């Protein structure tokens, strides 16, 4: 028996942030359609634009199918724009395998891959990652993101300094979505998530002991 299709669609001026059953976080841009079948399946179909924060599962890759190609990942953050004319992938964190036209390549953080109907995937270096993802607006998406990297992105987002001091020997990661919260609220929440103390005021923050 075919499993029912779960579909999300946005209008010309709409955006939508959602969490999939595997805990992956997706931000859909305007005029975008995202579909998947089973509650436990890690495969979606995309037409339009989306930012993905994919939950790590080493035993099951997360697959994004588009009209022109396929992206496979195990846990990463990336931006994907998919139309019938071109497929554009920008990797913010981690690695993505991009396949199309009987060829594939690995796209790493800070790189972009592009597919057109008549050509195999091509690779380029991204000069401005923030510019490539500016369309998502005042939204921050972290998916098992190392704490120092998450704090750097919060610094850039709010243009306010954050000092990271001793957080202990255990590596700490952040999985969270923020939209329209204040600088103080975001930093305080991150500190709560990673279980470290912090001091925050309107101008700066100190994270750690």
Short mmCIF file of C-alpha atoms in Angstrom, two decimals, residues 8-207:
data_model
loop_
_atom_site.label_atom_id
_atom_site.label_comp_id
_atom_site.label_asym_id
_atom_site.label_seq_id
_atom_site.Cartn_x
_atom_site.Cartn_y
_atom_site.Cartn_z
CA UNK A 8 4.07 21.66 2.25
CA UNK A 9 3.67 24.56 -0.18
CA UNK A 10 4.27 28.29 0.15
CA UNK A 11 2.73 31.18 -1.76
CA UNK A 12 4.46 34.01 -3.65
CA UNK A 13 5.28 35.98 -0.48
CA UNK A 14 5.27 33.20 2.15
CA UNK A 15 8.07 31.46 4.02
CA UNK A 16 7.71 28.49 6.36
CA UNK A 17 9.96 26.81 8.93
CA UNK A 18 9.17 23.19 9.81
CA UNK A 19 10.68 20.21 11.62
CA UNK A 20 10.53 16.85 9.84
CA UNK A 21 9.90 13.55 11.67
CA UNK A 22 13.66 12.79 11.80
CA UNK A 23 14.25 16.18 13.58
CA UNK A 24 15.72 17.83 10.48
CA UNK A 25 14.80 21.51 10.22
CA UNK A 26 13.76 23.11 6.92
CA UNK A 27 13.08 26.73 6.00
CA UNK A 28 11.01 26.99 2.81
CA UNK A 29 11.19 30.09 0.64
CA UNK A 30 8.33 31.57 -1.39
CA UNK A 31 6.67 29.46 -4.09
CA UNK A 32 8.25 26.24 -2.86
CA UNK A 33 6.88 22.71 -2.58
CA UNK A 34 8.37 20.05 -0.28
CA UNK A 35 7.03 16.47 -0.21
CA UNK A 36 7.85 13.28 1.68
CA UNK A 37 6.09 9.95 2.17
CA UNK A 38 6.77 8.01 5.36
CA UNK A 39 7.08 9.33 8.88
CA UNK A 40 10.44 7.54 9.23
CA UNK A 41 11.71 8.12 5.72
CA UNK A 42 14.67 10.45 5.11
CA UNK A 43 13.85 11.42 1.55
CA UNK A 44 12.08 14.53 0.28
CA UNK A 45 11.23 16.12 -3.05
CA UNK A 46 11.84 19.83 -3.51
CA UNK A 47 10.84 22.38 -6.09
CA UNK A 48 11.75 25.93 -5.13
CA UNK A 49 14.15 27.15 -2.46
CA UNK A 50 14.91 25.76 1.00
CA UNK A 51 17.51 25.90 3.75
CA UNK A 52 18.11 22.53 5.42
CA UNK A 53 19.51 21.71 8.85
CA UNK A 54 19.73 17.92 8.56
CA UNK A 55 19.83 15.78 11.70
CA UNK A 56 22.74 13.33 11.69
CA UNK A 57 22.00 9.65 11.15
CA UNK A 58 25.09 7.77 9.94
CA UNK A 59 23.01 4.73 9.01
CA UNK A 60 20.54 6.61 6.79
CA UNK A 61 21.52 9.44 4.47
CA UNK A 62 19.06 12.28 3.98
CA UNK A 63 18.11 12.54 0.29
CA UNK A 64 16.70 15.58 -1.49
CA UNK A 65 15.33 14.87 -4.97
CA UNK A 66 14.79 17.75 -7.40
CA UNK A 67 13.84 18.03 -11.08
CA UNK A 68 17.51 18.13 -12.13
CA UNK A 69 19.49 16.19 -9.53
CA UNK A 70 19.84 14.58 -6.12
CA UNK A 71 21.58 15.77 -2.93
CA UNK A 72 22.63 13.21 -0.28
CA UNK A 73 23.80 14.14 3.21
CA UNK A 74 24.17 12.60 6.67
CA UNK A 75 24.09 15.71 8.82
CA UNK A 76 24.78 19.23 7.62
CA UNK A 77 23.35 22.64 6.77
CA UNK A 78 22.88 23.75 3.20
CA UNK A 79 20.85 25.97 0.90
CA UNK A 80 19.16 24.44 -2.16
CA UNK A 81 17.38 26.17 -5.04
CA UNK A 82 15.71 23.78 -7.48
CA UNK A 83 13.87 24.63 -10.68
CA UNK A 84 13.56 22.99 -14.10
CA UNK A 85 16.33 25.30 -15.37
CA UNK A 86 19.00 24.92 -12.68
CA UNK A 87 19.88 23.31 -9.35
CA UNK A 88 22.03 25.46 -7.06
CA UNK A 89 23.48 24.08 -3.82
CA UNK A 90 25.41 26.10 -1.20
CA UNK A 91 26.90 24.21 1.76
CA UNK A 92 27.15 26.15 5.03
CA UNK A 93 28.37 23.31 7.25
CA UNK A 94 29.38 19.71 6.54
CA UNK A 95 29.40 17.97 3.13
CA UNK A 96 26.82 17.13 0.48
CA UNK A 97 27.05 14.70 -2.43
CA UNK A 98 25.42 16.23 -5.52
CA UNK A 99 24.46 13.84 -8.34
CA UNK A 100 23.05 14.57 -11.80
CA UNK A 101 23.51 13.61 -15.44
CA UNK A 102 25.41 10.40 -14.56
CA UNK A 103 28.03 12.32 -12.54
CA UNK A 104 28.50 13.35 -8.93
CA UNK A 105 30.70 15.58 -6.82
CA UNK A 106 31.21 16.36 -3.14
CA UNK A 107 30.40 19.90 -2.06
CA UNK A 108 32.02 21.03 1.19
CA UNK A 109 31.34 23.93 3.55
CA UNK A 110 32.01 27.22 1.80
CA UNK A 111 31.46 25.72 -1.64
CA UNK A 112 28.59 25.66 -4.10
CA UNK A 113 27.47 23.15 -6.71
CA UNK A 114 25.40 23.88 -9.80
CA UNK A 115 23.53 21.61 -12.23
CA UNK A 116 21.89 22.54 -15.51
CA UNK A 117 19.94 20.23 -17.84
CA UNK A 118 22.82 19.71 -20.24
CA UNK A 119 25.83 19.66 -17.90
CA UNK A 120 27.19 17.59 -14.98
CA UNK A 121 27.55 19.18 -11.54
CA UNK A 122 30.06 22.03 -11.39
CA UNK A 123 31.83 23.36 -8.29
CA UNK A 124 32.69 26.89 -7.18
CA UNK A 125 33.93 28.63 -4.02
CA UNK A 126 31.46 30.90 -2.21
CA UNK A 127 32.82 34.33 -1.34
CA UNK A 128 29.88 35.41 0.84
CA UNK A 129 28.00 32.61 2.62
CA UNK A 130 25.84 35.06 4.52
CA UNK A 131 24.81 36.72 1.28
CA UNK A 132 23.86 33.37 -0.26
CA UNK A 133 21.46 32.63 2.62
CA UNK A 134 20.18 36.15 3.31
CA UNK A 135 16.79 35.23 1.85
CA UNK A 136 15.86 33.22 4.97
CA UNK A 137 15.45 36.52 6.82
CA UNK A 138 15.81 36.96 10.57
CA UNK A 139 15.98 33.23 11.17
CA UNK A 140 18.88 31.26 12.64
CA UNK A 141 18.94 27.48 12.15
CA UNK A 142 21.45 25.28 13.98
CA UNK A 143 21.62 21.49 13.66
CA UNK A 144 24.23 19.86 15.90
CA UNK A 145 26.36 22.92 15.18
CA UNK A 146 29.55 23.21 17.27
CA UNK A 147 29.11 25.89 19.91
CA UNK A 148 31.95 28.18 18.71
CA UNK A 149 30.51 28.23 15.18
CA UNK A 150 26.99 28.90 16.42
CA UNK A 151 28.23 31.84 18.50
CA UNK A 152 30.12 33.29 15.52
CA UNK A 153 26.95 33.20 13.45
CA UNK A 154 24.98 34.87 16.25
CA UNK A 155 27.67 37.57 16.43
CA UNK A 156 27.36 38.21 12.70
CA UNK A 157 23.57 38.12 12.77
CA UNK A 158 23.24 40.71 15.53
CA UNK A 159 26.54 42.56 14.98
CA UNK A 160 27.37 42.23 18.70
CA UNK A 161 30.47 40.58 20.19
CA UNK A 162 30.41 37.31 22.12
CA UNK A 163 33.36 36.13 24.21
CA UNK A 164 33.68 32.35 24.56
CA UNK A 165 35.64 31.25 27.64
CA UNK A 166 36.09 27.85 29.29
CA UNK A 167 33.14 25.51 28.61
CA UNK A 168 34.81 22.33 29.86
CA UNK A 169 36.37 19.39 27.97
CA UNK A 170 33.14 18.03 26.45
CA UNK A 171 32.36 19.26 22.91
CA UNK A 172 29.05 21.09 22.87
CA UNK A 173 26.65 21.47 19.96
CA UNK A 174 23.52 23.51 19.33
CA UNK A 175 20.28 22.36 17.67
CA UNK A 176 17.71 25.15 17.64
CA UNK A 177 15.69 27.57 15.52
CA UNK A 178 15.44 31.28 16.33
CA UNK A 179 13.17 33.80 14.64
CA UNK A 180 12.87 37.46 15.62
CA UNK A 181 14.21 36.88 19.16
CA UNK A 182 16.43 39.47 20.76
CA UNK A 183 20.21 39.02 21.05
CA UNK A 184 19.89 38.40 24.80
CA UNK A 185 17.14 35.82 24.35
CA UNK A 186 19.11 33.88 21.72
CA UNK A 187 22.36 33.77 23.71
CA UNK A 188 20.55 32.87 26.93
CA UNK A 189 18.72 30.03 25.20
CA UNK A 190 21.94 28.68 23.66
CA UNK A 191 23.61 28.72 27.07
CA UNK A 192 20.69 26.77 28.49
CA UNK A 193 20.83 24.24 25.64
CA UNK A 194 24.55 23.55 26.08
CA UNK A 195 24.39 23.85 29.89
CA UNK A 196 27.01 26.56 30.39
CA UNK A 197 26.66 29.86 32.26
CA UNK A 198 26.58 33.17 30.42
CA UNK A 199 26.38 36.88 31.06
CA UNK A 200 24.44 38.96 28.55
CA UNK A 201 23.58 42.63 28.20
CA UNK A 202 22.38 44.73 25.29
CA UNK A 203 25.89 45.24 23.90
CA UNK A 204 27.78 41.95 24.31
CA UNK A 205 27.83 38.49 25.91
CA UNK A 206 30.26 36.22 27.72
CA UNK A 207 29.64 32.48 27.37
#
